[in-house]
Short mmCIF file of C-alpha atoms in Angstrom, two decimals:
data_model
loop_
_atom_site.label_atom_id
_atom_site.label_comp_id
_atom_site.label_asym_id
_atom_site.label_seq_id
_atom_site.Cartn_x
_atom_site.Cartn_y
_atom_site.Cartn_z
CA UNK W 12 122.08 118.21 88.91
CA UNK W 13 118.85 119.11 90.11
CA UNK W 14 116.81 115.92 90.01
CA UNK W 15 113.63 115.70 87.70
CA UNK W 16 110.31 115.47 89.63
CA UNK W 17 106.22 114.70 88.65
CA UNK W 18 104.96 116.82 91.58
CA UNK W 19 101.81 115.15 90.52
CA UNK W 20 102.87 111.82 91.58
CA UNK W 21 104.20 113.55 94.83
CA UNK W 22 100.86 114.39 95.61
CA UNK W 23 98.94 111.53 94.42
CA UNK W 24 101.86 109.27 97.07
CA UNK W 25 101.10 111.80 99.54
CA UNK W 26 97.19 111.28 99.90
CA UNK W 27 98.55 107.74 99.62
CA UNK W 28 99.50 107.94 103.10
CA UNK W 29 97.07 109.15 104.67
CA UNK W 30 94.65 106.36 103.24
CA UNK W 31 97.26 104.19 104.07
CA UNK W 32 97.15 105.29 107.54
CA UNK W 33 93.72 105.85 107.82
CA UNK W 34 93.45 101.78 107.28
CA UNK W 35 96.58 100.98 109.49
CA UNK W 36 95.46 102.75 112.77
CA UNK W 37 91.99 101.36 112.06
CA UNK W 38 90.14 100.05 115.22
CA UNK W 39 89.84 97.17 113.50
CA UNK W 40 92.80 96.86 111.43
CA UNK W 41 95.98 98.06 114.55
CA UNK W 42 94.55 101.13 115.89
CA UNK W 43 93.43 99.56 119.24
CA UNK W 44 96.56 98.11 119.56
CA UNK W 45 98.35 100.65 118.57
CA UNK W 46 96.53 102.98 120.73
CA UNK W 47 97.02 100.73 123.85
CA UNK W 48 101.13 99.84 123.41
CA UNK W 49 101.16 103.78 122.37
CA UNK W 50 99.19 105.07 125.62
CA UNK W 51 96.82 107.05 123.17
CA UNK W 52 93.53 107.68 124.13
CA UNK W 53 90.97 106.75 121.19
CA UNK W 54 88.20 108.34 122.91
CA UNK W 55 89.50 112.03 122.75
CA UNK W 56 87.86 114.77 120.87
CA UNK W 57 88.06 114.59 117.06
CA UNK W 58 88.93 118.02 116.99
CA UNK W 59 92.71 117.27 118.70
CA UNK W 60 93.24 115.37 115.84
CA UNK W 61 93.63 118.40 113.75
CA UNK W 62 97.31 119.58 114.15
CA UNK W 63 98.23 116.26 114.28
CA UNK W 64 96.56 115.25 110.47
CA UNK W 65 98.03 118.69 108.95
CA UNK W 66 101.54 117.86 110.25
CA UNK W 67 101.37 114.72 108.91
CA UNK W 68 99.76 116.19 105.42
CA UNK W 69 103.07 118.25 105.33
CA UNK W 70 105.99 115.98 106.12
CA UNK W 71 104.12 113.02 104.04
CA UNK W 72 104.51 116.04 101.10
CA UNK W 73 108.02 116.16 102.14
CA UNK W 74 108.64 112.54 102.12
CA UNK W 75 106.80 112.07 98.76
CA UNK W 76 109.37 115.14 97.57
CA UNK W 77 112.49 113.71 98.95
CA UNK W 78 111.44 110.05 97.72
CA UNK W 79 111.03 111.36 93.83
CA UNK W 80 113.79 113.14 94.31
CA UNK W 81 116.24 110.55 95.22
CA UNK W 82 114.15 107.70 92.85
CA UNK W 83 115.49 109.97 90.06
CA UNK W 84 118.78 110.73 91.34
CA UNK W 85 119.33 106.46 91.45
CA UNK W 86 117.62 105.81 87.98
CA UNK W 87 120.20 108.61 86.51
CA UNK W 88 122.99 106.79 88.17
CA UNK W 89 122.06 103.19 88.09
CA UNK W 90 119.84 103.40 84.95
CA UNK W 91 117.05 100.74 84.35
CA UNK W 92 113.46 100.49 85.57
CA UNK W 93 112.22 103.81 87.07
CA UNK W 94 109.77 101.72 89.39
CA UNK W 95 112.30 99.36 90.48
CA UNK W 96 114.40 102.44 91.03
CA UNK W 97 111.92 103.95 93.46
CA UNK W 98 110.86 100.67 95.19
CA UNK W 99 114.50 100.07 95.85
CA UNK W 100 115.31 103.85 96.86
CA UNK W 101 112.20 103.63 99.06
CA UNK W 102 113.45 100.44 100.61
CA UNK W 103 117.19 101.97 101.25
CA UNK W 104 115.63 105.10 102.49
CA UNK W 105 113.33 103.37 105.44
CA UNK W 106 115.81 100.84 106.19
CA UNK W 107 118.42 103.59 106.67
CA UNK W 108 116.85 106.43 107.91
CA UNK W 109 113.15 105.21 109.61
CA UNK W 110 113.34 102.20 110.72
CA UNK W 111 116.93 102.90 112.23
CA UNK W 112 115.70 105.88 114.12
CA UNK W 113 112.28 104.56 115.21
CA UNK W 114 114.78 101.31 116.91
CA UNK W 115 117.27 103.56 118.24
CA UNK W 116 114.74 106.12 119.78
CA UNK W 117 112.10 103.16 120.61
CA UNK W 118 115.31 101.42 122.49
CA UNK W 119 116.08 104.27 124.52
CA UNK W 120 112.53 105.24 125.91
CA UNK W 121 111.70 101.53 126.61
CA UNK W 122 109.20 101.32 124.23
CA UNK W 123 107.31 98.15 123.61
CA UNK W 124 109.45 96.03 120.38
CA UNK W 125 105.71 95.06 119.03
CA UNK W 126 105.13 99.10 119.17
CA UNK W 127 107.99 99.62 117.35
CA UNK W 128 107.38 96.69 114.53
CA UNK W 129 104.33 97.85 114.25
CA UNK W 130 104.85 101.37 113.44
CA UNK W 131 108.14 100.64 110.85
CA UNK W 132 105.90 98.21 109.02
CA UNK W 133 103.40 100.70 108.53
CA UNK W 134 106.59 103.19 107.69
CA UNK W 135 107.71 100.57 104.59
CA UNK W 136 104.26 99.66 103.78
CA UNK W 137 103.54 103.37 103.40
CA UNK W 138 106.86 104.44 101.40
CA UNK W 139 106.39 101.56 99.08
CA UNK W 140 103.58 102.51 97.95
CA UNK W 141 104.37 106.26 97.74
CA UNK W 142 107.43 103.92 95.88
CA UNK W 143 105.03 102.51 93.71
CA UNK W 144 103.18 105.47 92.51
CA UNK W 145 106.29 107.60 91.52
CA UNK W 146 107.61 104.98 89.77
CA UNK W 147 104.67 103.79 87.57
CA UNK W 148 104.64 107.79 86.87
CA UNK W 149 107.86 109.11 86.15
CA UNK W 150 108.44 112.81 85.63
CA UNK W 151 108.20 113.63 81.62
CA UNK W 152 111.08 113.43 79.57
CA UNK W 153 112.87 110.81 81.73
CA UNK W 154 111.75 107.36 80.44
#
């Protein structure tokens, strides 16, 4: 079965992330923070910025994919809502996959535990919406 997918939605839930991480790492918002528990330097060229925003324009694609993917693997097995499909597959996914690996690897390099809250709550915050946006817009034919 090769799962049904609105590669619109995928797209519109991947610009969703970077807004949503645009606002997140905010100096106002957690970026200073962020920046200080994360030993980033804020003041660096813009330009060194580049790679990093086109790597994360690419696996935020990926996750989007992957996300839809699954959502409509669930609803097909579970049936029901298609957005309470994806909010719960989104929820699964981060609790199984991100937020165990951010823990395990934040554990092992002694990074800050307020580092590593921060950064899986902007992880769930970010896949529920993606969540949200595939599910209120479910690939034709499905629903």
């Amino acid at each position: 079965m090769v799962p049904e997918i609105n590669y619109w939605a995928v797209l519109i839930a991947t610009a969703s992330s970077m807004v949503v991480g645009s606002i997140w790492y905010a100096p106002k918002v957690f970026g200073t923070r962020w920046a200080k528990l994360a030993g980033v330097d804020m003041d660096r060229p813009g330009a060194s910025a580049v790679l990093p925003i086109i790597i994360t324009v690419i696996v935020s694609f990926i996750t989007a994919w992957v996300l839809a993917g699954a959502t409509a693997i669930a609803w097909h097995f579970y049936g029901g809502g298609f957005l309470l499909s994806a909010v719960a597959t989104a929820v699964a996914l981060w609790a199984g996959f991100t937020a165990a690996r951010f823990i395990t690897h934040d554990v092992f390099e002694g990074r800050p535990s307020s580092l590593t809250l921060m950064n899986i709550a902007h992880e769930v915050v970010t896949v529920l919406i993606m969540a949200i946006i595939i599910g209120v817009w479910p690939p034709a034919g499905t629903v």
